[in-house]
Every structure is written in structure tokens, then in C-alpha cells.
Amino acid sequence: MARDSGIWQNSFIFISVDFNFSLRPKIKRQQLQQRQGTKTGKKKKMHSFGYRANALLTFAVTILALMCAIASLSDNLNTPSPSAQIEILNINWFQKQPHGNDEVSLTLNITADLQSLFTWNTKQLFIFVAAEYETPKNALNQVSLWDAIIPAKEFAKFSIHTSNKYRFIDQGHNLRGKEFNLTLHWHVMPKTGKMFANKIVMSGYHLPEDYR
Amino acid sequence: MIVSSALIIWKGLMCITGSESPVVVVLSESMEPGFQRGDILFLQMSKDPIRTGEIVVFNIQGRDIPIVHRVIEVHEQRQSGEVRILTKGDNNDVDDRMLYAQGQFWLKQEHIMGRAVGFLPYVGWATIIMTEKPIIKYILIGALGLLVITSKD
């Protein structure tokens, strides 16, 4: 490194100046000291390559982190206004499993407009529909019935006809005549930064009184 | 410069988020296309109960690497307030019961290390490379050591 060679140069100069001291007369000592001063004390130091690379890298990483933070903060400026409706078209079947847990299969019609949730910093929207209900044993049960990934704004306005992707199984046999909410949740997954999540709760759905 | 500031940020994050490991690297493709291998996730652990849809990081007994998946079922018991959680990776077809320990059907709040609240793409690749090809880790440490010895700071 330049600093290394500088030290060697300095020692070389010291040695040569020392040599001169012993041989030259005293009158010229002041002049020699002045020269010594400019060569050693006030020598202009250049930063080494390693030092500069290190400083550049740190600066670049800091700026990148700052840009990611600003991108994430810009998501807060967006005021979304999503809307959704879910309709139960049919209860396909409703049975008690061999282990004693209730299970129900539904066909749903899910209509939603989630276009306002997309910003320039959004990579995708993860949405899912969950059934929420309570039972004597459990204060809250949330069972996810269906989910989807919306990769872009064009796909965010949709209407889909589907049976439940995941099994709706209770911990127990409490589902007969049960009243439950259907919630549409969405998770905004950004290109970088903070993730947001929210939901719309739709209530007033019932399960039939008897098994079918 | 860069190493010391990284260390300060790490320790600071540990204090702010209240979690023992505030940053994790995504190692598998089970959450694609949302999270790719090499992304890092910022975690936070609060006392709020876990609810469906949250992306959580948890450890299974007998496995050392933490798993990052989404919660798809929550059953909260009335008496004890205890929650039973079922998770699934977005890109997987089945839920995680196969991954849990023998005889374990649900996760509990204590198994969860944190919730993912933020995300940075690609930054975790350095960690993945160093774990999968440890020779690179040794080369880096050797080079850093050499730098420390030979610099005249």
C-alpha cells in the first residue's frame, strides 16, 4: 500500500539526512531541517486502493438501503379502496369425519376489486378467504378456505367460482347450524420494504342444521 | 467500516424488534413467487396473538433451520388463550403437517420466532453462498484477517 511504501521512504530519508548531518557543516543544518520538514512532516498522503474501495462500497450500500426505505415509505401515500363480495352458492356436503371432527365442503362465488391496492412498489398481492367462527371450546377459529396470488393490477378485479381449496374442518363437531363470518384478507408483498395486510369482514353466513 | 456498521445495525435491530434473530434469509422456494431464495425478511415478535395470513418463522424440534410459511388455520382456546396454528407454504400444495415433529399436529405460539414484516430482495445470497460453500467463508475471513494485520490504521 502507498502508506507502507511511504514509511520505507521516510526511513530512507531519515537515514540519508542523518548521514548528511554528520558530514555537512552546521550552517546548512537549518536548510536541511526545512527540507526535512516538507519531505516528511507535510508529505501529502494518497488513500490506498483498498481504503477507497471500502469507502465506495459502504457509501453505495448506504445509498441503496436509503432508496429501499424511501420506496417502502412511498407505499404509505397510497390510499386504497378495495371492495369484495362473497356468496355461498352451494353446500356440497357436510359430514362428521371418522375421528369426530365436522367437515364441510362449499362452493363460493368471490367477486372483488383490489386494483387500488397496487403501487409501483408492489410485487404481488396474496389474498385468501377465511371462515371465522367461535365454538364453546374455542374463542376464535380461523380456517383458510381459498387463496390466490395476484401478480399484477390487471388481475386484481375478478369474479371467481370455486369450491374450497382447503378443507374446512372443525376441532370437534360444532358446525351444525353455525353462524360464521367470511373474511377476505389481502397481503401486499412489496418489491422491497414493509408488507401491509388488511381484510374485509362479511358476516351473516350459516351452515345447515343437519349433516348432508 | 462496513463490517462494524453491519454489526451495529444487527444489534440495533435485535433491540428494536424484540426478537432473537431479527433477520432471516429465505432458503427454500416454498414461498414463491413472493419470496425467492436469497431474500431477507425482517421479523418482529409482539405479544399479539397469531392470526391467519401472517407469515411466520418457526423452528421444528429436530430441525435446525427455521421455516418461513404462512398461517392458514388458527384455533384459539377459550379457557387457556392458547392458540393452535397450522401453516403452509404459498408454493406448496399441502399444509405443513408433514414437516412437524412426530405426533405434532399444530404449532403453538411459543414455536413461532417472529412475524415477517418487511423484506429485501437478493441481499441474503451472501449468506447462502457462505453456508453452502464454506470455502468462500474461509477465504473471506482469511482476507479480512490479512487486511487487519497489514493495515497501518
CSV table of N, CA and C in Angstrom, one decimal, chain B residues 12-104:
chain,number,residue,atom,x,y,z
B,12,GLY,N,-28.8,-3.4,16.8
B,12,GLY,CA,-29.9,-2.4,17.0
B,12,GLY,C,-31.2,-3.0,16.6
B,13,LEU,N,-31.2,-3.8,15.5
B,13,LEU,CA,-32.5,-4.5,15.1
B,13,LEU,C,-32.9,-5.5,16.2
B,14,MET,N,-32.0,-6.2,16.8
B,14,MET,CA,-32.4,-7.1,17.8
B,14,MET,C,-33.1,-6.4,19.0
B,15,CYS,N,-32.6,-5.2,19.3
B,15,CYS,CA,-33.3,-4.5,20.4
B,15,CYS,C,-34.7,-4.0,20.0
B,16,ILE,N,-34.7,-3.4,18.7
B,16,ILE,CA,-36.0,-2.8,18.3
B,16,ILE,C,-37.1,-3.8,18.1
B,17,THR,N,-36.8,-4.9,17.5
B,17,THR,CA,-37.8,-5.9,17.1
B,17,THR,C,-38.2,-6.8,18.3
B,18,GLY,N,-37.3,-6.9,19.3
B,18,GLY,CA,-37.6,-7.8,20.4
B,18,GLY,C,-37.5,-9.2,20.0
B,19,SER,N,-36.8,-9.5,18.9
B,19,SER,CA,-36.7,-10.9,18.5
B,19,SER,C,-35.3,-11.4,18.6
B,20,GLU,N,-35.0,-12.7,18.8
B,20,GLU,CA,-33.6,-13.1,18.9
B,20,GLU,C,-32.9,-13.1,17.6
B,21,SER,N,-33.7,-13.3,16.5
B,21,SER,CA,-33.0,-13.2,15.3
B,21,SER,C,-33.8,-12.4,14.3
B,22,PRO,N,-33.6,-11.1,14.3
B,22,PRO,CA,-34.5,-10.2,13.6
B,22,PRO,C,-34.5,-10.3,12.1
B,23,VAL,N,-33.5,-11.0,11.5
B,23,VAL,CA,-33.4,-11.1,10.1
B,23,VAL,C,-33.1,-12.5,9.7
B,24,VAL,N,-33.9,-13.0,8.8
B,24,VAL,CA,-33.7,-14.4,8.3
B,24,VAL,C,-33.6,-14.4,6.8
B,25,VAL,N,-32.8,-15.4,6.3
B,25,VAL,CA,-32.7,-15.5,4.9
B,25,VAL,C,-33.6,-16.6,4.4
B,26,VAL,N,-34.3,-16.3,3.3
B,26,VAL,CA,-35.2,-17.3,2.7
B,26,VAL,C,-34.4,-18.4,2.0
B,27,LEU,N,-34.5,-19.7,2.4
B,27,LEU,CA,-33.7,-20.7,1.9
B,27,LEU,C,-34.4,-21.6,0.9
B,28,SER,N,-35.7,-21.7,0.9
B,28,SER,CA,-36.3,-22.6,0.0
B,28,SER,C,-37.3,-21.9,-0.9
B,29,GLU,N,-37.8,-22.6,-1.9
B,29,GLU,CA,-38.7,-22.0,-2.8
B,29,GLU,C,-40.2,-22.2,-2.4
B,30,SER,N,-40.4,-22.5,-1.2
B,30,SER,CA,-41.8,-22.8,-0.8
B,30,SER,C,-42.7,-21.6,-0.7
B,31,MET,N,-42.2,-20.4,-0.8
B,31,MET,CA,-43.0,-19.2,-0.7
B,31,MET,C,-42.9,-18.4,-2.0
B,32,GLU,N,-42.5,-19.0,-3.1
B,32,GLU,CA,-42.5,-18.3,-4.3
B,32,GLU,C,-43.9,-18.1,-4.8
B,33,PRO,N,-44.2,-17.1,-5.7
B,33,PRO,CA,-43.2,-16.1,-6.2
B,33,PRO,C,-43.0,-15.0,-5.3
B,34,GLY,N,-43.6,-15.0,-4.1
B,34,GLY,CA,-43.4,-13.8,-3.2
B,34,GLY,C,-42.0,-13.7,-2.7
B,35,PHE,N,-41.5,-14.8,-2.1
B,35,PHE,CA,-40.2,-14.7,-1.6
B,35,PHE,C,-39.3,-15.7,-2.3
B,36,GLN,N,-38.2,-15.2,-2.9
B,36,GLN,CA,-37.3,-16.1,-3.6
B,36,GLN,C,-36.2,-16.5,-2.6
B,37,ARG,N,-35.4,-17.5,-3.0
B,37,ARG,CA,-34.2,-17.9,-2.3
B,37,ARG,C,-33.3,-16.7,-2.3
B,38,GLY,N,-32.7,-16.4,-1.2
B,38,GLY,CA,-31.8,-15.3,-1.1
B,38,GLY,C,-32.4,-14.0,-0.7
B,39,ASP,N,-33.7,-13.9,-0.5
B,39,ASP,CA,-34.2,-12.7,0.1
B,39,ASP,C,-34.1,-12.7,1.6
B,40,ILE,N,-34.1,-11.5,2.1
B,40,ILE,CA,-34.1,-11.5,3.6
B,40,ILE,C,-35.4,-10.9,4.1
B,41,LEU,N,-35.8,-11.4,5.3
B,41,LEU,CA,-37.0,-11.0,5.9
B,41,LEU,C,-36.7,-10.3,7.2
B,42,PHE,N,-37.4,-9.2,7.5
B,42,PHE,CA,-37.3,-8.6,8.8
B,42,PHE,C,-38.4,-9.1,9.7
B,43,LEU,N,-38.1,-9.6,10.9
B,43,LEU,CA,-39.0,-10.2,11.7
B,43,LEU,C,-39.4,-9.3,12.9
B,44,GLN,N,-40.6,-9.5,13.4
B,44,GLN,CA,-41.0,-8.8,14.6
B,44,GLN,C,-41.8,-9.7,15.5
B,45,MET,N,-41.6,-9.7,16.8
B,45,MET,CA,-42.4,-10.6,17.6
B,45,MET,C,-43.1,-9.8,18.6
B,46,SER,N,-44.4,-9.7,18.6
B,46,SER,CA,-45.1,-9.0,19.6
B,46,SER,C,-46.0,-10.0,20.3
B,47,LYS,N,-46.6,-9.5,21.4
B,47,LYS,CA,-47.4,-10.5,22.2
B,47,LYS,C,-48.8,-10.7,21.5
B,48,ASP,N,-49.1,-9.9,20.5
B,48,ASP,CA,-50.4,-10.1,19.8
B,48,ASP,C,-50.6,-11.6,19.4
B,49,PRO,N,-51.8,-12.1,19.5
B,49,PRO,CA,-51.9,-13.5,19.0
B,49,PRO,C,-51.7,-13.6,17.5
B,50,ILE,N,-51.3,-14.8,17.1
B,50,ILE,CA,-51.1,-15.0,15.7
B,50,ILE,C,-52.4,-15.2,15.0
B,51,ARG,N,-52.6,-14.6,13.9
B,51,ARG,CA,-53.8,-14.8,13.1
B,51,ARG,C,-53.5,-15.3,11.7
B,52,THR,N,-54.6,-15.8,11.0
B,52,THR,CA,-54.3,-16.3,9.7
B,52,THR,C,-53.8,-15.3,8.8
B,53,GLY,N,-53.0,-15.8,7.8
B,53,GLY,CA,-52.5,-14.9,6.8
B,53,GLY,C,-51.1,-14.3,7.2
B,54,GLU,N,-50.7,-14.4,8.5
B,54,GLU,CA,-49.4,-13.8,8.8
B,54,GLU,C,-48.4,-14.8,8.4
B,55,ILE,N,-47.3,-14.2,8.0
B,55,ILE,CA,-46.1,-15.0,7.6
B,55,ILE,C,-45.2,-15.2,8.8
B,56,VAL,N,-45.1,-16.4,9.2
B,56,VAL,CA,-44.3,-16.6,10.5
B,56,VAL,C,-43.1,-17.5,10.2
B,57,VAL,N,-42.2,-17.3,11.1
B,57,VAL,CA,-40.9,-18.1,11.1
B,57,VAL,C,-40.9,-19.0,12.3
B,58,PHE,N,-40.8,-20.3,12.1
B,58,PHE,CA,-40.8,-21.2,13.3
B,58,PHE,C,-39.7,-22.2,13.1
B,59,ASN,N,-39.5,-22.8,14.3
B,59,ASN,CA,-38.5,-23.9,14.3
B,59,ASN,C,-39.2,-25.2,14.7
B,60,ILE,N,-38.8,-26.3,14.0
B,60,ILE,CA,-39.4,-27.6,14.4
B,60,ILE,C,-38.4,-28.3,15.2
B,61,GLN,N,-38.8,-29.0,16.2
B,61,GLN,CA,-37.9,-29.8,17.0
B,61,GLN,C,-37.2,-30.8,16.1
B,62,GLY,N,-35.9,-30.8,16.3
B,62,GLY,CA,-35.1,-31.8,15.5
B,62,GLY,C,-34.6,-31.2,14.2
B,63,ARG,N,-35.1,-30.0,13.8
B,63,ARG,CA,-34.5,-29.4,12.6
B,63,ARG,C,-33.9,-28.1,13.0
B,64,ASP,N,-32.7,-27.8,12.5
B,64,ASP,CA,-32.1,-26.5,12.9
B,64,ASP,C,-32.4,-25.3,12.1
B,65,ILE,N,-32.9,-25.6,10.8
B,65,ILE,CA,-33.1,-24.3,10.0
B,65,ILE,C,-34.6,-23.9,10.3
B,66,PRO,N,-34.8,-22.6,10.4
B,66,PRO,CA,-36.2,-22.1,10.6
B,66,PRO,C,-36.9,-22.1,9.3
B,67,ILE,N,-38.3,-22.3,9.4
B,67,ILE,CA,-39.1,-22.3,8.2
B,67,ILE,C,-40.0,-21.1,8.2
B,68,VAL,N,-40.1,-20.5,7.0
B,68,VAL,CA,-40.9,-19.3,6.8
B,68,VAL,C,-42.2,-19.7,6.0
B,69,HIS,N,-43.3,-19.8,6.6
B,69,HIS,CA,-44.5,-20.1,5.9
B,69,HIS,C,-45.7,-19.2,6.4
B,70,ARG,N,-46.8,-19.4,5.8
B,70,ARG,CA,-48.0,-18.6,6.1
B,70,ARG,C,-48.9,-19.4,7.0
B,71,VAL,N,-49.6,-18.7,7.9
B,71,VAL,CA,-50.6,-19.4,8.8
B,71,VAL,C,-51.9,-19.5,8.1
B,72,ILE,N,-52.4,-20.7,8.0
B,72,ILE,CA,-53.7,-20.9,7.3
B,72,ILE,C,-54.8,-21.3,8.3
B,73,GLU,N,-54.5,-21.7,9.5
B,73,GLU,CA,-55.6,-22.1,10.4
B,73,GLU,C,-55.2,-21.6,11.8
B,74,VAL,N,-56.1,-21.1,12.5
B,74,VAL,CA,-55.9,-20.7,13.9
B,74,VAL,C,-57.1,-21.2,14.8
B,75,HIS,N,-56.8,-21.8,15.8
B,75,HIS,CA,-57.9,-22.2,16.8
B,75,HIS,C,-57.4,-21.7,18.1
B,76,GLU,N,-58.2,-20.7,18.7
B,76,GLU,CA,-57.8,-20.1,20.0
B,76,GLU,C,-58.7,-20.7,21.1
B,77,GLN,N,-58.1,-21.3,22.0
B,77,GLN,CA,-58.9,-21.9,23.1
B,77,GLN,C,-59.4,-20.8,24.0
B,78,ARG,N,-60.7,-21.0,24.4
B,78,ARG,CA,-61.3,-20.0,25.3
B,78,ARG,C,-60.7,-20.0,26.7
B,79,GLN,N,-60.5,-21.2,27.2
B,79,GLN,CA,-60.1,-21.3,28.6
B,79,GLN,C,-58.6,-20.8,28.8
B,80,SER,N,-57.7,-21.3,28.0
B,80,SER,CA,-56.3,-21.0,28.3
B,80,SER,C,-55.8,-19.9,27.4
B,81,GLY,N,-56.5,-19.5,26.4
B,81,GLY,CA,-56.0,-18.5,25.5
B,81,GLY,C,-54.9,-19.0,24.6
B,82,GLU,N,-54.7,-20.3,24.7
B,82,GLU,CA,-53.6,-20.9,23.9
B,82,GLU,C,-54.1,-21.0,22.4
B,83,VAL,N,-53.2,-20.8,21.5
B,83,VAL,CA,-53.6,-20.9,20.1
B,83,VAL,C,-52.9,-22.1,19.4
B,84,ARG,N,-53.7,-22.8,18.6
B,84,ARG,CA,-53.2,-23.9,17.8
B,84,ARG,C,-53.1,-23.4,16.3
B,85,ILE,N,-51.9,-23.6,15.7
B,85,ILE,CA,-51.7,-22.9,14.4
B,85,ILE,C,-51.3,-24.0,13.4
B,86,LEU,N,-51.8,-23.8,12.2
B,86,LEU,CA,-51.4,-24.7,11.1
B,86,LEU,C,-50.8,-23.8,10.0
B,87,THR,N,-49.7,-24.2,9.4
B,87,THR,CA,-49.1,-23.3,8.4
B,87,THR,C,-48.9,-24.1,7.1
B,88,LYS,N,-48.7,-23.3,6.1
B,88,LYS,CA,-48.5,-23.8,4.7
B,88,LYS,C,-47.7,-22.9,3.9
B,89,GLY,N,-46.8,-23.4,3.1
B,89,GLY,CA,-46.0,-22.5,2.2
B,89,GLY,C,-46.9,-22.2,1.0
B,90,ASP,N,-46.8,-20.9,0.5
B,90,ASP,CA,-47.6,-20.5,-0.6
B,90,ASP,C,-47.5,-21.4,-1.8
B,91,ASN,N,-46.3,-21.8,-2.0
B,91,ASN,CA,-46.0,-22.6,-3.2
B,91,ASN,C,-46.2,-24.1,-3.0
B,92,ASN,N,-46.5,-24.5,-1.8
B,92,ASN,CA,-46.7,-26.0,-1.6
B,92,ASN,C,-48.1,-26.3,-1.8
B,93,ASP,N,-48.4,-27.6,-2.1
B,93,ASP,CA,-49.8,-28.0,-2.3
B,93,ASP,C,-50.4,-28.4,-1.0
B,94,VAL,N,-49.6,-28.9,-0.1
B,94,VAL,CA,-50.2,-29.4,1.1
B,94,VAL,C,-49.7,-28.6,2.3
B,95,ASP,N,-50.5,-28.7,3.4
B,95,ASP,CA,-50.1,-27.9,4.6
B,95,ASP,C,-48.9,-28.6,5.2
B,96,ASP,N,-48.4,-28.0,6.3
B,96,ASP,CA,-47.1,-28.3,6.9
B,96,ASP,C,-47.1,-29.5,7.8
B,97,ARG,N,-48.3,-30.2,8.0
B,97,ARG,CA,-48.3,-31.3,9.0
B,97,ARG,C,-47.2,-32.3,8.8
B,98,MET,N,-46.8,-32.5,7.5
B,98,MET,CA,-45.8,-33.4,7.2
B,98,MET,C,-44.4,-33.0,7.8
B,99,LEU,N,-44.3,-31.7,8.0
B,99,LEU,CA,-43.0,-31.2,8.4
B,99,LEU,C,-42.9,-31.1,9.9
B,100,TYR,N,-44.1,-31.1,10.6
B,100,TYR,CA,-44.0,-31.0,12.1
B,100,TYR,C,-43.4,-32.3,12.6
B,101,ALA,N,-43.0,-32.2,13.9
B,101,ALA,CA,-42.4,-33.4,14.6
B,101,ALA,C,-43.5,-34.5,14.6
B,102,GLN,N,-43.0,-35.7,14.9
B,102,GLN,CA,-43.8,-36.9,15.0
B,102,GLN,C,-44.9,-36.6,16.0
B,103,GLY,N,-46.2,-36.8,15.6
B,103,GLY,CA,-47.2,-36.7,16.6
B,103,GLY,C,-47.7,-35.3,16.8
B,104,GLN,N,-47.0,-34.3,16.2
B,104,GLN,CA,-47.4,-32.9,16.4
B,104,GLN,C,-48.3,-32.5,15.2
